[in-house]
């Protein structure tokens, strides 16, 4: 595909380019292994001296086609699929961090990512400092250490709906010689291209809007190819010095802009095996083909629902970055002028108790541990996804203990609003 094609065209045509007489639709290469005529041919694959497929744990043609489509959508240089969004976050960080290293992360991120950074990675010897993303640059700079290896944040925080000032975080990261990793799940490349604003690596939980139908769990990592690993060679020896497990290959020298993704595939996927199944990649591709149509509808419906909620006396507060007057409206207009996402946060005047009663009275809208689905669903983070956090930790993460996360789907907006109205008034 040409770089000149629009997002709409890439969603439909990107990734899979059939050969003359080949299948028009992306095939499912449901095979663990691939046959070669000679031992030497396969040996070159294991030495990373040739391109091709030999075992699906490392690479698969279906997965690579879908990863390439997402890479094109984000404007990156290379990409890979993973088994989940959590795996994508984990791989993106441990690909450049090891014991003794340090990460600076926005505090307002998904609870699972926060736990990964502050609990699980800490057990591996990787420390994380959580920072308020709204602090001035000079305050944020105090979080950096000599052993800091990357900065992590979300374009739109889940579920706090904080819009990140990407340029500010990119400046901070680059001034300290480290890459900025952005989770772009909520905005999607339809609404935001973090790489254009200075992000170096973009991750996704493809489980959300990209799949769109609640059928497949998956993740993706996209490398911009813009960060100069060689310029900071002493910080990233895994990329810039010989890898003994691959006969002394130096990834930056051999693979250039593909170094980060090649290392993540050759080392992490080889050893940890968090691969997305070809069947799931095929289903994900079907979701991507309508992404450019669904995301605007999500945003349109969410704005209508947010305006309705704002008019209700029994609703204490509403947060939606697409709503004029919202704290993050201006940042949203800067980075996502076409729309932000379909997720709304709200609090009822009755607090936690009212949140549970309201959700129990919904008829069409489902209570589900999911978000960014074609179907409208609702969740109380303090009782569900963030249940392991204390009220103090919830507030630090930007999550009001009374917060209801409402993921607005693409049904008729009048039907969505009516279900909310009757649940509020029941």
Short mmCIF file of C-alpha atoms in Angstrom, two decimals:
data_model
loop_
_atom_site.label_atom_id
_atom_site.label_comp_id
_atom_site.label_asym_id
_atom_site.label_seq_id
_atom_site.Cartn_x
_atom_site.Cartn_y
_atom_site.Cartn_z
CA UNK A 1 0.00 0.00 0.00
CA UNK A 2 1.13 3.55 -0.73
CA UNK A 3 1.73 5.97 2.12
CA UNK A 4 -0.55 8.35 0.19
CA UNK A 5 -3.63 6.22 0.83
CA UNK A 6 -6.10 7.41 3.44
CA UNK A 7 -6.93 5.67 6.72
CA UNK A 8 -10.21 4.53 5.19
CA UNK A 9 -8.46 2.77 2.32
CA UNK A 10 -5.77 1.20 4.53
CA UNK A 11 -8.45 -0.23 6.85
CA UNK A 12 -9.88 -2.09 3.85
CA UNK A 13 -6.85 -2.75 1.64
CA UNK A 14 -3.80 -2.65 3.90
CA UNK A 15 -1.69 -5.60 4.96
CA UNK A 16 -2.74 -8.31 2.52
CA UNK A 17 -1.85 -7.87 -1.13
CA UNK A 18 -2.88 -10.98 -3.11
CA UNK A 19 -0.68 -12.24 -5.91
CA UNK A 20 -2.02 -12.95 -9.37
CA UNK A 21 -4.53 -15.75 -8.99
CA UNK A 22 -4.20 -15.73 -5.20
CA UNK A 23 -7.03 -15.49 -2.64
CA UNK A 24 -8.58 -12.02 -2.43
CA UNK A 25 -9.36 -12.41 1.27
CA UNK A 26 -6.61 -12.81 3.85
CA UNK A 27 -6.12 -16.57 4.37
CA UNK A 28 -5.87 -18.16 7.80
CA UNK A 29 -2.48 -19.88 7.87
CA UNK A 30 -3.55 -22.28 10.60
CA UNK A 31 -0.27 -24.16 10.70
CA UNK A 32 2.34 -24.46 13.40
CA UNK A 33 5.13 -25.20 10.94
CA UNK A 34 6.30 -24.54 7.38
CA UNK A 35 8.11 -26.88 4.99
CA UNK A 36 11.48 -26.23 3.35
CA UNK A 37 13.32 -28.17 0.67
CA UNK A 38 16.78 -28.03 2.26
CA UNK A 39 18.31 -27.97 5.71
CA UNK A 40 20.40 -24.94 4.75
CA UNK A 41 17.32 -22.90 3.83
CA UNK A 42 15.77 -23.47 7.23
CA UNK A 43 19.10 -22.90 8.99
CA UNK A 44 19.31 -19.40 7.52
CA UNK A 45 15.92 -18.59 9.03
CA UNK A 46 17.14 -19.61 12.49
CA UNK A 47 20.21 -17.40 12.01
CA UNK A 48 18.01 -14.45 10.95
CA UNK A 49 19.90 -14.39 7.67
CA UNK A 50 16.79 -14.90 5.53
CA UNK A 51 13.12 -13.92 5.68
CA UNK A 52 10.43 -16.56 5.93
CA UNK A 53 8.38 -18.71 8.25
CA UNK A 54 9.33 -21.80 10.19
CA UNK A 55 7.30 -21.79 13.41
CA UNK A 56 4.14 -19.82 14.19
CA UNK A 57 5.30 -18.94 17.72
CA UNK A 58 7.70 -16.49 16.08
CA UNK A 59 5.93 -15.46 12.88
CA UNK A 60 2.91 -16.39 10.80
CA UNK A 61 1.77 -14.97 7.42
CA UNK A 62 -1.76 -14.15 8.67
CA UNK A 63 -0.41 -12.36 11.73
CA UNK A 64 2.21 -10.47 9.74
CA UNK A 65 -0.38 -9.20 7.25
CA UNK A 66 -2.55 -7.83 10.06
CA UNK A 67 0.44 -6.35 11.89
CA UNK A 68 1.45 -4.65 8.64
CA UNK A 69 -2.02 -3.12 8.29
CA UNK A 70 -1.86 -1.67 11.83
CA UNK A 71 1.69 -0.48 11.11
CA UNK A 72 0.41 1.41 8.07
CA UNK A 73 -2.49 2.86 10.05
CA UNK A 74 -0.11 4.20 12.71
CA UNK A 75 2.56 5.37 10.24
CA UNK A 76 5.23 3.11 11.73
CA UNK A 77 8.25 1.24 10.37
CA UNK A 78 7.57 -2.24 11.80
CA UNK A 79 4.97 -4.00 13.91
CA UNK A 80 4.11 -7.30 15.58
CA UNK A 81 0.98 -8.87 17.04
CA UNK A 82 0.84 -10.26 20.57
CA UNK A 83 -1.65 -12.43 22.42
CA UNK A 84 -3.14 -9.49 24.35
CA UNK A 85 -2.76 -5.79 25.02
CA UNK A 86 -1.07 -6.65 28.31
CA UNK A 87 1.50 -8.71 26.41
CA UNK A 88 2.09 -5.78 24.06
CA UNK A 89 2.75 -3.45 26.99
CA UNK A 90 5.00 -6.02 28.68
CA UNK A 91 7.02 -6.74 25.53
CA UNK A 92 7.42 -3.07 24.62
CA UNK A 93 9.01 -2.35 28.00
CA UNK A 94 11.09 -5.45 28.71
CA UNK A 95 12.48 -5.35 25.17
CA UNK A 96 14.62 -2.43 26.39
CA UNK A 97 14.52 -2.77 30.20
CA UNK A 98 16.12 -5.29 32.52
CA UNK A 99 16.86 -5.63 36.24
CA UNK A 100 18.12 -2.36 37.68
CA UNK A 101 16.37 -0.20 35.08
CA UNK A 102 13.65 2.37 35.64
CA UNK A 103 10.44 3.47 33.90
CA UNK A 104 8.60 6.78 34.16
CA UNK A 105 4.86 6.27 33.65
CA UNK A 106 1.77 8.39 33.74
CA UNK A 107 -0.22 7.53 36.86
CA UNK A 108 -3.52 7.70 34.98
CA UNK A 109 -3.34 4.44 33.05
CA UNK A 110 -5.33 1.22 32.90
CA UNK A 111 -5.28 -0.60 36.24
CA UNK A 112 -3.82 -3.77 34.73
CA UNK A 113 -0.96 -1.79 33.20
CA UNK A 114 -0.35 0.00 36.49
CA UNK A 115 -0.16 -3.32 38.32
CA UNK A 116 2.16 -4.73 35.65
CA UNK A 117 4.52 -1.79 36.06
CA UNK A 118 4.45 -1.36 39.83
CA UNK A 119 4.09 -4.95 41.02
CA UNK A 120 5.08 -7.56 38.44
CA UNK A 121 7.96 -5.69 36.80
CA UNK A 122 9.18 -4.66 40.24
CA UNK A 123 9.64 -8.38 40.99
CA UNK A 124 11.89 -8.47 37.90
CA UNK A 125 13.99 -5.63 39.31
CA UNK A 126 12.47 -2.91 37.10
CA UNK A 127 11.31 0.12 39.09
CA UNK A 128 8.52 2.47 37.98
CA UNK A 129 7.75 6.02 39.05
CA UNK A 130 4.14 7.07 38.49
CA UNK A 131 3.67 10.76 37.70
CA UNK A 132 0.71 13.11 37.38
CA UNK A 133 0.60 13.75 33.61
CA UNK A 134 -0.76 17.26 34.14
CA UNK A 135 2.31 18.46 36.05
CA UNK A 136 4.58 21.04 34.39
CA UNK A 137 7.61 19.70 32.53
CA UNK A 138 10.07 20.86 35.18
CA UNK A 139 8.20 18.85 37.83
CA UNK A 140 7.92 15.76 35.63
CA UNK A 141 11.64 15.93 34.89
CA UNK A 142 12.37 15.21 38.56
CA UNK A 143 11.08 11.66 38.09
CA UNK A 144 13.90 10.72 35.69
CA UNK A 145 16.99 8.85 36.85
CA UNK A 146 20.23 7.85 35.14
CA UNK A 147 18.82 4.31 34.83
CA UNK A 148 15.51 5.45 33.26
CA UNK A 149 15.01 3.57 29.98
CA UNK A 150 11.56 4.65 28.74
CA UNK A 151 8.41 6.67 29.38
CA UNK A 152 4.97 5.04 29.21
CA UNK A 153 1.54 6.66 28.93
CA UNK A 154 -1.88 6.37 27.28
CA UNK A 155 -3.28 8.72 24.65
CA UNK A 156 -6.61 8.69 26.50
CA UNK A 157 -6.38 7.14 29.95
CA UNK A 158 -8.60 4.17 30.75
CA UNK A 159 -10.87 4.86 32.62
CA UNK A 160 -9.90 8.34 33.85
CA UNK A 161 -10.18 9.84 30.31
CA UNK A 162 -7.17 12.06 30.84
CA UNK A 163 -5.88 13.24 27.46
CA UNK A 164 -2.09 13.12 27.36
CA UNK A 165 -0.07 16.10 26.17
CA UNK A 166 1.96 13.91 23.82
CA UNK A 167 4.35 16.64 22.69
CA UNK A 168 5.21 17.49 26.30
CA UNK A 169 5.96 13.88 27.16
CA UNK A 170 7.92 13.37 23.93
CA UNK A 171 10.12 16.37 24.73
CA UNK A 172 10.74 15.08 28.23
CA UNK A 173 11.59 11.57 27.08
CA UNK A 174 13.90 12.69 24.29
CA UNK A 175 15.66 15.28 26.45
CA UNK A 176 16.64 12.36 28.71
CA UNK A 177 17.63 10.12 25.81
CA UNK A 178 14.79 7.60 26.15
CA UNK A 179 11.83 6.60 23.94
CA UNK A 180 8.20 7.45 24.57
CA UNK A 181 5.83 4.45 24.50
CA UNK A 182 2.17 5.35 23.98
CA UNK A 183 -0.85 3.06 24.37
CA UNK A 184 -3.23 4.35 21.67
CA UNK A 185 -6.05 1.88 22.32
CA UNK A 186 -8.85 4.34 23.07
CA UNK A 187 -8.12 6.91 20.37
CA UNK A 188 -7.13 4.39 17.65
CA UNK A 189 -5.20 5.58 14.59
CA UNK A 190 -8.52 6.81 13.17
CA UNK A 191 -8.49 9.67 15.68
CA UNK A 192 -4.83 10.08 16.69
CA UNK A 193 -1.35 9.32 15.38
CA UNK A 194 0.98 9.55 18.39
CA UNK A 195 4.04 9.02 16.16
CA UNK A 196 3.30 12.30 14.39
CA UNK A 197 3.45 14.05 17.78
CA UNK A 198 6.76 12.50 18.86
CA UNK A 199 5.92 9.05 20.24
CA UNK A 200 8.49 6.38 19.38
CA UNK A 201 6.56 3.17 20.05
CA UNK A 202 2.79 2.68 19.97
CA UNK A 203 0.92 -0.20 21.58
CA UNK A 204 -2.68 -1.37 21.31
CA UNK A 205 -5.07 -3.69 22.99
CA UNK A 206 -6.62 -4.83 19.72
CA UNK A 207 -9.30 -6.46 21.87
CA UNK A 208 -11.04 -3.08 21.99
CA UNK A 209 -12.05 -0.87 19.04
CA UNK A 210 -9.80 -2.63 16.52
CA UNK A 211 -11.64 -5.92 16.99
CA UNK A 212 -14.84 -4.09 17.87
CA UNK A 213 -16.99 -7.17 18.36
CA UNK A 214 -15.75 -8.71 21.59
CA UNK A 215 -14.56 -11.84 19.78
CA UNK A 216 -10.78 -11.81 20.09
CA UNK A 217 -8.19 -10.87 22.68
CA UNK A 218 -5.03 -9.45 21.16
CA UNK A 219 -2.37 -6.77 21.14
CA UNK A 220 0.00 -5.00 18.81
CA UNK A 221 3.29 -3.10 19.03
CA UNK A 222 4.25 -0.56 16.36
CA UNK A 223 7.75 0.91 16.22
CA UNK A 224 8.11 4.29 14.52
CA UNK A 225 11.71 3.54 13.57
CA UNK A 226 12.54 7.10 14.65
CA UNK A 227 14.37 6.58 17.93
CA UNK A 228 18.14 6.48 17.46
CA UNK A 229 19.21 3.54 19.61
CA UNK A 230 22.83 3.88 18.46
CA UNK A 231 22.97 7.47 19.72
CA UNK A 232 22.26 6.08 23.21
CA UNK A 233 24.20 2.88 22.79
CA UNK A 234 25.21 2.55 26.43
CA UNK A 235 21.54 2.58 27.51
CA UNK A 236 20.35 -0.13 25.12
CA UNK A 237 23.01 -2.84 24.86
CA UNK A 238 20.37 -5.43 23.96
CA UNK A 239 19.85 -3.65 20.66
CA UNK A 240 23.31 -2.23 20.00
CA UNK A 241 25.70 -5.00 21.11
CA UNK A 242 26.04 -8.63 19.92
CA UNK A 243 23.28 -11.07 20.87
CA UNK A 244 25.03 -14.30 21.82
CA UNK A 245 21.78 -16.26 21.39
CA UNK A 246 21.84 -15.39 17.68
CA UNK A 247 25.52 -15.83 16.85
CA UNK A 248 26.48 -12.28 17.73
CA UNK A 249 23.91 -10.35 15.68
CA UNK A 250 23.72 -6.64 16.47
CA UNK A 251 20.08 -5.74 15.81
CA UNK A 252 20.61 -2.07 15.01
CA UNK A 253 23.35 -2.89 12.52
CA UNK A 254 21.53 -5.77 10.81
CA UNK A 255 17.93 -4.55 10.85
CA UNK A 256 18.04 -0.74 11.03
CA UNK A 257 14.55 0.66 11.61
CA UNK A 258 13.29 -2.87 12.17
CA UNK A 259 15.67 -3.52 15.07
CA UNK A 260 13.20 -3.09 17.93
CA UNK A 261 10.49 -5.35 16.48
CA UNK A 262 12.99 -7.94 15.26
CA UNK A 263 14.52 -8.21 18.73
CA UNK A 264 11.08 -8.43 20.36
CA UNK A 265 10.17 -11.26 17.98
CA UNK A 266 13.48 -13.13 17.97
CA UNK A 267 14.02 -12.94 21.73
CA UNK A 268 10.79 -12.28 23.61
CA UNK A 269 8.32 -14.13 21.40
CA UNK A 270 10.80 -16.98 21.08
CA UNK A 271 11.19 -17.30 24.85
CA UNK A 272 7.78 -16.22 26.16
CA UNK A 273 5.50 -17.30 23.33
CA UNK A 274 2.71 -14.71 23.72
CA UNK A 275 1.67 -15.09 20.09
CA UNK A 276 -1.76 -14.23 18.71
CA UNK A 277 -3.41 -17.20 16.99
CA UNK A 278 -3.87 -16.91 13.19
CA UNK A 279 -7.62 -17.40 13.67
CA UNK A 280 -7.76 -14.43 16.04
CA UNK A 281 -5.64 -12.33 13.67
CA UNK A 282 -8.09 -13.14 10.86
CA UNK A 283 -11.05 -12.03 13.01
CA UNK A 284 -9.13 -8.91 14.04
CA UNK A 285 -8.60 -8.06 10.38
CA UNK A 286 -12.36 -8.26 9.82
CA UNK A 287 -12.79 -5.74 12.62
CA UNK A 288 -10.16 -3.43 11.19
CA UNK A 289 -12.01 -3.30 7.88
CA UNK A 290 -14.82 -1.32 9.53
CA UNK A 291 -12.74 0.63 12.08
CA UNK A 292 -12.92 3.87 10.07
CA UNK A 293 -16.73 3.62 10.02
CA UNK A 294 -17.30 2.54 13.61
CA UNK A 295 -15.06 4.99 15.47
CA UNK A 296 -16.83 8.15 14.25
CA UNK A 297 -20.18 6.60 15.24
CA UNK A 298 -18.84 5.74 18.70
CA UNK A 299 -17.75 9.37 19.12
CA UNK A 300 -21.04 10.78 17.81
CA UNK A 301 -23.09 8.59 20.14
CA UNK A 302 -20.84 9.25 23.13
CA UNK A 303 -21.14 13.00 22.74
CA UNK A 304 -24.94 12.76 22.61
CA UNK A 305 -25.00 10.56 25.72
CA UNK A 306 -22.55 12.87 27.55
CA UNK A 307 -24.73 15.88 26.79
CA UNK A 308 -27.80 14.01 28.09
CA UNK A 309 -26.03 12.98 31.29
CA UNK A 310 -24.79 16.52 31.83
CA UNK A 311 -28.41 17.73 31.78
CA UNK A 312 -29.51 15.37 34.55
CA UNK A 313 -29.80 16.59 38.13
CA UNK A 314 -29.20 13.08 39.49
CA UNK A 315 -25.82 12.92 37.75
CA UNK A 316 -23.09 14.48 39.87
CA UNK A 317 -20.43 14.83 37.17
CA UNK A 318 -19.58 13.77 33.62
CA UNK A 319 -16.13 13.41 32.05
CA UNK A 320 -15.79 13.13 28.31
CA UNK A 321 -12.92 14.83 26.47
CA UNK A 322 -15.14 15.46 23.44
CA UNK A 323 -17.55 17.52 25.56
CA UNK A 324 -17.03 21.32 25.44
CA UNK A 325 -16.05 22.50 28.89
CA UNK A 326 -14.35 19.23 29.84
CA UNK A 327 -10.93 19.69 31.46
CA UNK A 328 -9.26 17.91 28.54
CA UNK A 329 -11.39 19.29 25.73
CA UNK A 330 -8.68 21.61 24.39
CA UNK A 331 -6.01 18.89 24.41
CA UNK A 332 -8.52 16.61 22.75
CA UNK A 333 -9.10 19.16 20.01
CA UNK A 334 -5.34 19.52 19.50
CA UNK A 335 -4.49 15.83 19.19
CA UNK A 336 -7.86 14.40 18.12
CA UNK A 337 -9.86 17.03 16.24
CA UNK A 338 -12.06 14.40 14.56
CA UNK A 339 -13.14 12.87 17.88
CA UNK A 340 -11.67 11.24 20.98
CA UNK A 341 -13.34 7.92 21.86
CA UNK A 342 -16.66 6.37 22.82
CA UNK A 343 -16.01 6.06 26.54
CA UNK A 344 -17.59 8.29 29.19
CA UNK A 345 -16.92 8.48 32.93
CA UNK A 346 -19.65 9.67 35.26
CA UNK A 347 -20.60 9.79 38.91
CA UNK A 348 -24.08 9.75 40.42
CA UNK A 349 -25.04 11.85 43.41
CA UNK A 350 -25.60 8.70 45.44
CA UNK A 351 -21.96 7.62 45.05
CA UNK A 352 -20.90 3.94 45.08
CA UNK A 353 -24.32 2.63 46.15
CA UNK A 354 -26.12 4.56 43.43
CA UNK A 355 -23.65 3.30 40.83
CA UNK A 356 -24.47 -0.34 41.57
CA UNK A 357 -28.23 0.25 41.67
CA UNK A 358 -28.14 2.16 38.39
CA UNK A 359 -26.20 -0.56 36.57
CA UNK A 360 -28.50 -3.29 37.89
CA UNK A 361 -31.53 -1.51 36.37
CA UNK A 362 -30.11 -1.24 32.84
CA UNK A 363 -31.92 -3.41 30.30
CA UNK A 364 -30.15 -3.10 26.94
CA UNK A 365 -26.76 -1.96 28.21
CA UNK A 366 -24.64 -4.81 29.57
CA UNK A 367 -22.50 -4.94 32.70
CA UNK A 368 -19.30 -6.32 31.22
CA UNK A 369 -15.56 -6.37 31.90
CA UNK A 370 -14.99 -4.87 28.51
CA UNK A 371 -14.82 -1.54 26.77
CA UNK A 372 -14.77 -0.15 23.23
CA UNK A 373 -17.19 -2.72 21.85
CA UNK A 374 -19.86 -2.24 19.17
CA UNK A 375 -22.34 -2.87 22.01
CA UNK A 376 -22.82 -0.37 24.82
CA UNK A 377 -21.54 -1.71 28.13
CA UNK A 378 -20.93 -0.39 31.62
CA UNK A 379 -18.55 -1.05 34.50
CA UNK A 380 -17.80 0.26 38.00
CA UNK A 381 -13.95 0.30 38.06
CA UNK A 382 -13.65 0.47 41.85
CA UNK A 383 -15.68 -2.74 42.12
CA UNK A 384 -14.28 -4.48 39.07
CA UNK A 385 -11.12 -3.67 37.06
CA UNK A 386 -9.49 -1.61 39.85
CA UNK A 387 -10.89 -3.66 42.75
CA UNK A 388 -7.38 -4.38 44.09
CA UNK A 389 -6.72 -0.66 44.72
CA UNK A 390 -7.56 1.30 47.86
CA UNK A 391 -9.59 4.51 47.57
CA UNK A 392 -6.36 6.48 47.92
CA UNK A 393 -4.73 4.50 45.11
CA UNK A 394 -7.84 4.89 42.98
CA UNK A 395 -7.71 8.66 43.33
CA UNK A 396 -3.98 8.66 42.51
CA UNK A 397 -4.79 6.77 39.32
CA UNK A 398 -7.43 9.34 38.41
CA UNK A 399 -10.34 7.03 39.29
CA UNK A 400 -13.07 8.41 41.52
CA UNK A 401 -14.36 5.55 43.75
CA UNK A 402 -17.88 6.43 42.56
CA UNK A 403 -16.90 6.44 38.87
CA UNK A 404 -19.01 4.55 36.35
CA UNK A 405 -17.29 3.76 33.04
CA UNK A 406 -19.80 3.82 30.21
CA UNK A 407 -18.58 2.50 26.87
CA UNK A 408 -21.02 3.84 24.28
CA UNK A 409 -21.60 1.50 21.36
CA UNK A 410 -22.90 2.03 17.84
CA UNK A 411 -26.57 1.24 18.44
CA UNK A 412 -29.17 3.97 17.87
CA UNK A 413 -28.21 6.75 20.28
CA UNK A 414 -31.87 7.35 21.17
CA UNK A 415 -32.15 3.76 22.41
CA UNK A 416 -28.96 4.09 24.46
CA UNK A 417 -30.19 7.29 26.07
CA UNK A 418 -33.61 5.82 26.80
CA UNK A 419 -32.09 2.84 28.63
CA UNK A 420 -29.96 5.19 30.73
CA UNK A 421 -32.96 7.44 31.45
CA UNK A 422 -35.17 4.61 32.68
CA UNK A 423 -32.36 3.22 34.87
CA UNK A 424 -31.81 6.63 36.46
CA UNK A 425 -35.53 7.14 37.07
CA UNK A 426 -36.49 3.60 38.10
#
